[in-house]
Tab-separated table of C-alpha atoms in Angstrom:
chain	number	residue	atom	x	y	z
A	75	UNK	CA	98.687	102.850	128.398
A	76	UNK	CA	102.390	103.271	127.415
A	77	UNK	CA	102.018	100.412	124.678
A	78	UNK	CA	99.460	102.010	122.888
A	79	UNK	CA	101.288	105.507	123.378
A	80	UNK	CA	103.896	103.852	121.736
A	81	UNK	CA	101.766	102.587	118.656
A	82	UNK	CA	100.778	105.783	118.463
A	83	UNK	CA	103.653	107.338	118.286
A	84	UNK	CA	104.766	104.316	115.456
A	85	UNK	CA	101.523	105.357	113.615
A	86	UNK	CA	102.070	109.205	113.074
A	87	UNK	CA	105.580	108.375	112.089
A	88	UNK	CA	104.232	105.569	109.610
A	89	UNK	CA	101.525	108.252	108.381
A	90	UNK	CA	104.281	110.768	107.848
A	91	UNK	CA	106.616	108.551	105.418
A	92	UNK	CA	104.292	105.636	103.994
A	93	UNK	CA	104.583	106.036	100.093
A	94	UNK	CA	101.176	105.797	97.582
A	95	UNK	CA	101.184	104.681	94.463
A	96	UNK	CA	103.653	107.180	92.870
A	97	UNK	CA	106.129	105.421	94.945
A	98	UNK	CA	106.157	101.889	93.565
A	99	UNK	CA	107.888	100.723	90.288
A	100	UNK	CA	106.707	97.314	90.119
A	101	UNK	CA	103.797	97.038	87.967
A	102	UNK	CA	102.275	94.148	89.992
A	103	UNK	CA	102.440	95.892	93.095
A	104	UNK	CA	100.869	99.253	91.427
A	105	UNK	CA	98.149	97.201	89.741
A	106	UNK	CA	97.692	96.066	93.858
A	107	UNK	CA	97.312	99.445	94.585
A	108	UNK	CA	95.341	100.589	91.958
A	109	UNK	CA	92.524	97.972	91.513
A	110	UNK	CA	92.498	96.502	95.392
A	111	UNK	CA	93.649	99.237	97.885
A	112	UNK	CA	92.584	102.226	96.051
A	113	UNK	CA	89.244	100.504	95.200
A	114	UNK	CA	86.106	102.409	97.120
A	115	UNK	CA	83.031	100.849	96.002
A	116	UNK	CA	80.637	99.082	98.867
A	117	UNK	CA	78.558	96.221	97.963
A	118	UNK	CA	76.179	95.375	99.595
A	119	UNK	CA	77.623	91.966	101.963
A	120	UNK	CA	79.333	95.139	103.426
A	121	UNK	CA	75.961	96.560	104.619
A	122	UNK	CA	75.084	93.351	106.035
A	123	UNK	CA	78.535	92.174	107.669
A	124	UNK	CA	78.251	95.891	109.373
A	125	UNK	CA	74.786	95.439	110.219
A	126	UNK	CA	75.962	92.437	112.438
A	127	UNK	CA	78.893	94.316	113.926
A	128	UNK	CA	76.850	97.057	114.625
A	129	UNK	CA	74.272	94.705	116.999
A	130	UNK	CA	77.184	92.943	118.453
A	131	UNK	CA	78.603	96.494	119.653
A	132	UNK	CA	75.232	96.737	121.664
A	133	UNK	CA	74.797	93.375	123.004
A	134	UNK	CA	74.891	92.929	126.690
A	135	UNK	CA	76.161	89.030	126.650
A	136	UNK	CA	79.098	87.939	128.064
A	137	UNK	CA	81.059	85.443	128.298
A	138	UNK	CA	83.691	83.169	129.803
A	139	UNK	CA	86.931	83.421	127.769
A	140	UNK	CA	89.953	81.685	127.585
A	141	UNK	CA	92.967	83.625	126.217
A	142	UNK	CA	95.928	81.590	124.493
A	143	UNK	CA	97.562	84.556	122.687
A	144	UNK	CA	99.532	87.308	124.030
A	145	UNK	CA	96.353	88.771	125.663
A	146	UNK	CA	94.372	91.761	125.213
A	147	UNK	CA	95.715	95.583	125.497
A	148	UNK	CA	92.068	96.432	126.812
A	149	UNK	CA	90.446	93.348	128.048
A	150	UNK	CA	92.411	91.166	130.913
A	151	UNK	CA	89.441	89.428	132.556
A	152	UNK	CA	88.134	86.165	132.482
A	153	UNK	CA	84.721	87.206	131.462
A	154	UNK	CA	84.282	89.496	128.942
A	155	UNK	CA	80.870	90.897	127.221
A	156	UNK	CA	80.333	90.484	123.680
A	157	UNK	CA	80.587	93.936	122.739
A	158	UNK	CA	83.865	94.530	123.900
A	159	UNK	CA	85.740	91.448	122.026
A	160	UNK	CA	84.030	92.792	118.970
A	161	UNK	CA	85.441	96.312	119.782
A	162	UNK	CA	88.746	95.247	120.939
A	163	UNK	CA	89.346	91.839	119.034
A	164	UNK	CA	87.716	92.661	115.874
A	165	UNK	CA	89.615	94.155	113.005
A	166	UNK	CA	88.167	97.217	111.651
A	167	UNK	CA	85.466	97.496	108.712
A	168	UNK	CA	88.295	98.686	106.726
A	169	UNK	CA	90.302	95.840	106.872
A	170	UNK	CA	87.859	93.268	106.138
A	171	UNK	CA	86.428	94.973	103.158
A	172	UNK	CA	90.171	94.969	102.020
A	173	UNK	CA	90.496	91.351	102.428
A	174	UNK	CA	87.279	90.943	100.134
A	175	UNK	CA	88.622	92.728	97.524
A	176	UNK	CA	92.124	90.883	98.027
A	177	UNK	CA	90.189	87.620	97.952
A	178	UNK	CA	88.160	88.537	94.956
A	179	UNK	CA	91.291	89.735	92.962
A	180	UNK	CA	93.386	86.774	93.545
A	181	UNK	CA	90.501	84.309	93.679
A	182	UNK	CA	92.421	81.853	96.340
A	183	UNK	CA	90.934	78.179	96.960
A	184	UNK	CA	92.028	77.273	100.269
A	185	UNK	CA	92.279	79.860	103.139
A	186	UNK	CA	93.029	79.618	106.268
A	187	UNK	CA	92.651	82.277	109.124
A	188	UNK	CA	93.991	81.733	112.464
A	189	UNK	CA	92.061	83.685	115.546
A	190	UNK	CA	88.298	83.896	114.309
A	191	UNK	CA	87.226	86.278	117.367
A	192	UNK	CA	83.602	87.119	116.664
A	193	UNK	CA	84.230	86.179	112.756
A	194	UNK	CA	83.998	90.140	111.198
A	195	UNK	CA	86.850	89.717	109.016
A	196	UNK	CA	86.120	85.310	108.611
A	197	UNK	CA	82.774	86.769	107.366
A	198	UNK	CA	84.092	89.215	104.583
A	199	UNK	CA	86.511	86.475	102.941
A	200	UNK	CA	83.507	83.913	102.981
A	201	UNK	CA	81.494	86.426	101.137
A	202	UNK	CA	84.407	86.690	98.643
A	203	UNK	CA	84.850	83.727	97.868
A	204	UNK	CA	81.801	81.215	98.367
A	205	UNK	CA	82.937	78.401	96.344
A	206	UNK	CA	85.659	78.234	98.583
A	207	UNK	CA	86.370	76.988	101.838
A	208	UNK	CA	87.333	78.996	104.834
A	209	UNK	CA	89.523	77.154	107.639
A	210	UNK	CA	89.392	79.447	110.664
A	211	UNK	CA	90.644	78.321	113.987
A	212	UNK	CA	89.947	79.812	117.060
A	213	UNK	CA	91.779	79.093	120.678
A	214	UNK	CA	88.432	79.821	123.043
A	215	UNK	CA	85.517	77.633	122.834
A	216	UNK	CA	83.059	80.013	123.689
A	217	UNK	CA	83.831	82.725	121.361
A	218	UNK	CA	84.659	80.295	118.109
A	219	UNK	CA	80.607	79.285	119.262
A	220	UNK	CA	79.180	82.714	119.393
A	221	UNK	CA	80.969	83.419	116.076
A	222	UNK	CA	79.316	79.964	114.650
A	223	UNK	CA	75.771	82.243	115.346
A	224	UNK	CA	76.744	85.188	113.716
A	225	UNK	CA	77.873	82.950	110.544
A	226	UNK	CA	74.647	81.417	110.736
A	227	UNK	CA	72.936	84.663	111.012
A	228	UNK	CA	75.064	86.109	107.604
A	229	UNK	CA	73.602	82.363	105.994
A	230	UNK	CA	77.457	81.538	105.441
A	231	UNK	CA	78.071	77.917	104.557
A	232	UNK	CA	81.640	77.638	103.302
A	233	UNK	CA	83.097	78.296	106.730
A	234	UNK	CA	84.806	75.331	108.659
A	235	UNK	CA	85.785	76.421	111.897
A	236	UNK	CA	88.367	74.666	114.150
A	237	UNK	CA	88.638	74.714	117.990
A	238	UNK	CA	91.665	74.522	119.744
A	239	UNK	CA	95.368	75.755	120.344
A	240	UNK	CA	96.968	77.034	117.142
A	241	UNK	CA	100.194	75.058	117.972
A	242	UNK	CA	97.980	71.383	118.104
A	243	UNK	CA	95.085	72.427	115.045
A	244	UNK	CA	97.349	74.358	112.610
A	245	UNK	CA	99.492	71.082	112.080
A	246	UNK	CA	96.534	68.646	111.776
A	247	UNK	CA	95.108	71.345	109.861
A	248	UNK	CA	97.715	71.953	107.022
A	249	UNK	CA	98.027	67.588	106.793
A	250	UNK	CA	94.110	68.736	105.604
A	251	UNK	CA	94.653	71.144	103.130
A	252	UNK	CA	96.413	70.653	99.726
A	253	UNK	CA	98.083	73.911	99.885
A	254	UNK	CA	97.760	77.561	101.081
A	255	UNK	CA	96.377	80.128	98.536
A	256	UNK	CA	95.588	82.805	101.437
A	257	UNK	CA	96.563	83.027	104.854
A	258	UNK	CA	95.936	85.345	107.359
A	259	UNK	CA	97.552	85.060	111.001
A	260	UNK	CA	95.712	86.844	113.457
A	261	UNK	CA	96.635	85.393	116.786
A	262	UNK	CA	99.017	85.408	119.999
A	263	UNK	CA	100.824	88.590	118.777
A	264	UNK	CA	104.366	87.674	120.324
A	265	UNK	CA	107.494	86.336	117.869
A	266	UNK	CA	108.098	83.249	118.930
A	267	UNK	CA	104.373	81.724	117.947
A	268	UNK	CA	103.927	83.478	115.109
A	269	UNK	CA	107.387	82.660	113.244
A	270	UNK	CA	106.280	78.905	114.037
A	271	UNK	CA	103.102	79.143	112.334
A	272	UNK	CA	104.607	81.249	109.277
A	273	UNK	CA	107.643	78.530	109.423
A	274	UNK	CA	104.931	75.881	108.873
A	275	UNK	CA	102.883	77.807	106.428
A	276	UNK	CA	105.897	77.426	104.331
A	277	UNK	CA	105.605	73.990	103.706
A	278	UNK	CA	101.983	74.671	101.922
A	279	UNK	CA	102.414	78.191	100.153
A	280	UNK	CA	103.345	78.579	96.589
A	281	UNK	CA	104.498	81.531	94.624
A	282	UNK	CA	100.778	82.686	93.958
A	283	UNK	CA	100.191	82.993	97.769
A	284	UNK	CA	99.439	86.223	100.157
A	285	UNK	CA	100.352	85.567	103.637
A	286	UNK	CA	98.712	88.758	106.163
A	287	UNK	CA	100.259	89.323	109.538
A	288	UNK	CA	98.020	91.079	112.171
A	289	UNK	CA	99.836	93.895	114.367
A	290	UNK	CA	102.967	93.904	112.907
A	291	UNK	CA	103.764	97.239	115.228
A	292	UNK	CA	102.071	96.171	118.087
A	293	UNK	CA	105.075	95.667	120.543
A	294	UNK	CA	109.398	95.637	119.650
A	295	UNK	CA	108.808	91.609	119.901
A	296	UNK	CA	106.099	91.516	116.763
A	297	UNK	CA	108.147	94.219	114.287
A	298	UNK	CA	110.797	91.772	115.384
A	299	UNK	CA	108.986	88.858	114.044
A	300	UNK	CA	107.809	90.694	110.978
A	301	UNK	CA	111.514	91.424	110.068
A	302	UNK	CA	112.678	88.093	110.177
A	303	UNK	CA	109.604	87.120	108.082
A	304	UNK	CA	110.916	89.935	105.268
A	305	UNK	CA	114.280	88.416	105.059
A	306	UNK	CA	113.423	85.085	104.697
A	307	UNK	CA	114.610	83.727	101.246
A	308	UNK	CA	111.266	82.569	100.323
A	309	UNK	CA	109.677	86.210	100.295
A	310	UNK	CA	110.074	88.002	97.334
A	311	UNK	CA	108.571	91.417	98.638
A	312	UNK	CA	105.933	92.352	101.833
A	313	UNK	CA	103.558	95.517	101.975
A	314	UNK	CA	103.616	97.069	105.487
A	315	UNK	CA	100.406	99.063	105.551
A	316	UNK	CA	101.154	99.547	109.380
A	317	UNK	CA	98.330	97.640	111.291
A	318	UNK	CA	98.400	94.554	108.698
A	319	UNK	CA	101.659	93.458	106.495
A	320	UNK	CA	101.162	91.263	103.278
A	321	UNK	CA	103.617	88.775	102.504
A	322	UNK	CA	104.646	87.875	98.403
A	323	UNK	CA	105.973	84.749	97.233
A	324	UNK	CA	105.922	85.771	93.461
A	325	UNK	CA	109.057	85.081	91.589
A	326	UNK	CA	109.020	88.023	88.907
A	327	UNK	CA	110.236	90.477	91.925
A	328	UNK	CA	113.842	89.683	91.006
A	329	UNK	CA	114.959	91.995	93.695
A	330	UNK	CA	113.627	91.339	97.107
A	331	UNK	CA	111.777	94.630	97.900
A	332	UNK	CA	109.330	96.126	100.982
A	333	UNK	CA	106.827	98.742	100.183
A	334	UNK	CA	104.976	100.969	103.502
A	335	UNK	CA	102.074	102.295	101.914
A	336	UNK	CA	99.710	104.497	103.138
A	337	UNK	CA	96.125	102.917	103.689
């Protein structure tokens, strides 16, 4: 209970200071804003991604889980039913209608998503890009299964999906891929891990690339990691929009520079 009294607490303060787009000077990032963040429209993949979440919030199924990451705030237990990874584990509708509309503005080739859960947000950047391929890894067998259903249930195709401990299939993985267009890192929440995987992501990324980090404020230990990640030399400039923070490798941003915008 503390920890998410905490995040709470992080969240009104974020809330109260995160700029919009009046705030930013660089004409990339307010073309960002503009065309991807402030962008409302729904199509209609949304109704249907939704349509699945919605019937996974109901379902009584359960089952066995194994937990490699940092763990769950809500769910500790061995066994857990369907409709509480989705409500727990699952990101929002929010964010995985932002990451189609990321994914359809930069048009990335090779992505690569690490912690699938029940495959809400693995499903909005296969709808975004279908002539792409999707390399999503998840750590427990059972879940990276059920998620294979609900893929098959969306008819999703491009999705290649990976089974194992991030610190053995990432590496065999990136060997695999030419390089990283997209990359988001949602998985094992604590510093250590997730500096290794954005350490090797480095060896892949280019200066057209958007890394996302998942729960950037979740606990002292992840804003930790995400403020290492901002100073490395290799990022140009991050958006912190609080639950998710992009990562830029573009060299036009002559200064290094961090935007918090409100989202």
């Amino acid at each position: 209970m503390g920890l998410q009294w905490e995040l709470a607490k992080k969240y009104l303060r974020y809330r109260l200071s995160a700029g919009n787009r009046h705030d930013v000077h660089s004409p990339f990032v307010f073309d960002l804003v503009e065309k991807v963040l402030r962008d409302s429209k729904k199509p209609p993949v949304f109704r249907e991604i939704e349509q699945l979440r919605k019937s996974l919030l109901h379902s009584n199924e359960t089952l066995q889980v194994t937990d490699l990451g940092a763990g769950s705030l809500m769910n500790a237990g061995r066994e857990r039913k369907v409709r509480d990874i989705t409500r727990h584990a699952a990101k929002p509708a929010k964010f995985g209608q932002l990451f189609y509309r990321l994914i359809q503005y930069f048009q990335p080739e090779y992505l690569v998503e690490l912690g699938t859960s029940m495959g809400m947000s693995t499903s909005y950047m296969a709808k975004a890009a279908p002539d792409a391929t999707i390399h999503t890894i998840e750590g427990c067998p059972n879940i990276a299964a059920r998620a294979g259903r609900n893929f098959e249930s969306l008819h999703l195709s491009n999705i290649r999906q990976h089974t194992g401990n991030f610190d053995t299939v990432l590496p065999s993985l990136l060997k695999e891929v030419p390089r990283l267009d997209y990359v988001y890192i949602d998985g094992n929440h604590r510093s250590a891990p997730t500096l290794s995987y954005f350490e090797q992501c480095l060896e892949k990324v280019h200066d057209d690339s958007l890394l996302i980090f998942d729960d950037i404020h979740w606990t002292p230990d992840m804003e930790s990691a995400w403020h290492t990640i901002q100073e490395h030399p290799r990022v140009t400039f991050t958006i912190d929009l609080f639950f998710i923070g992009l990562v830029f490798f573009r060299p036009e941003m002559k200064i290094k520079q961090h935007f918090v915008l409100k989202y």
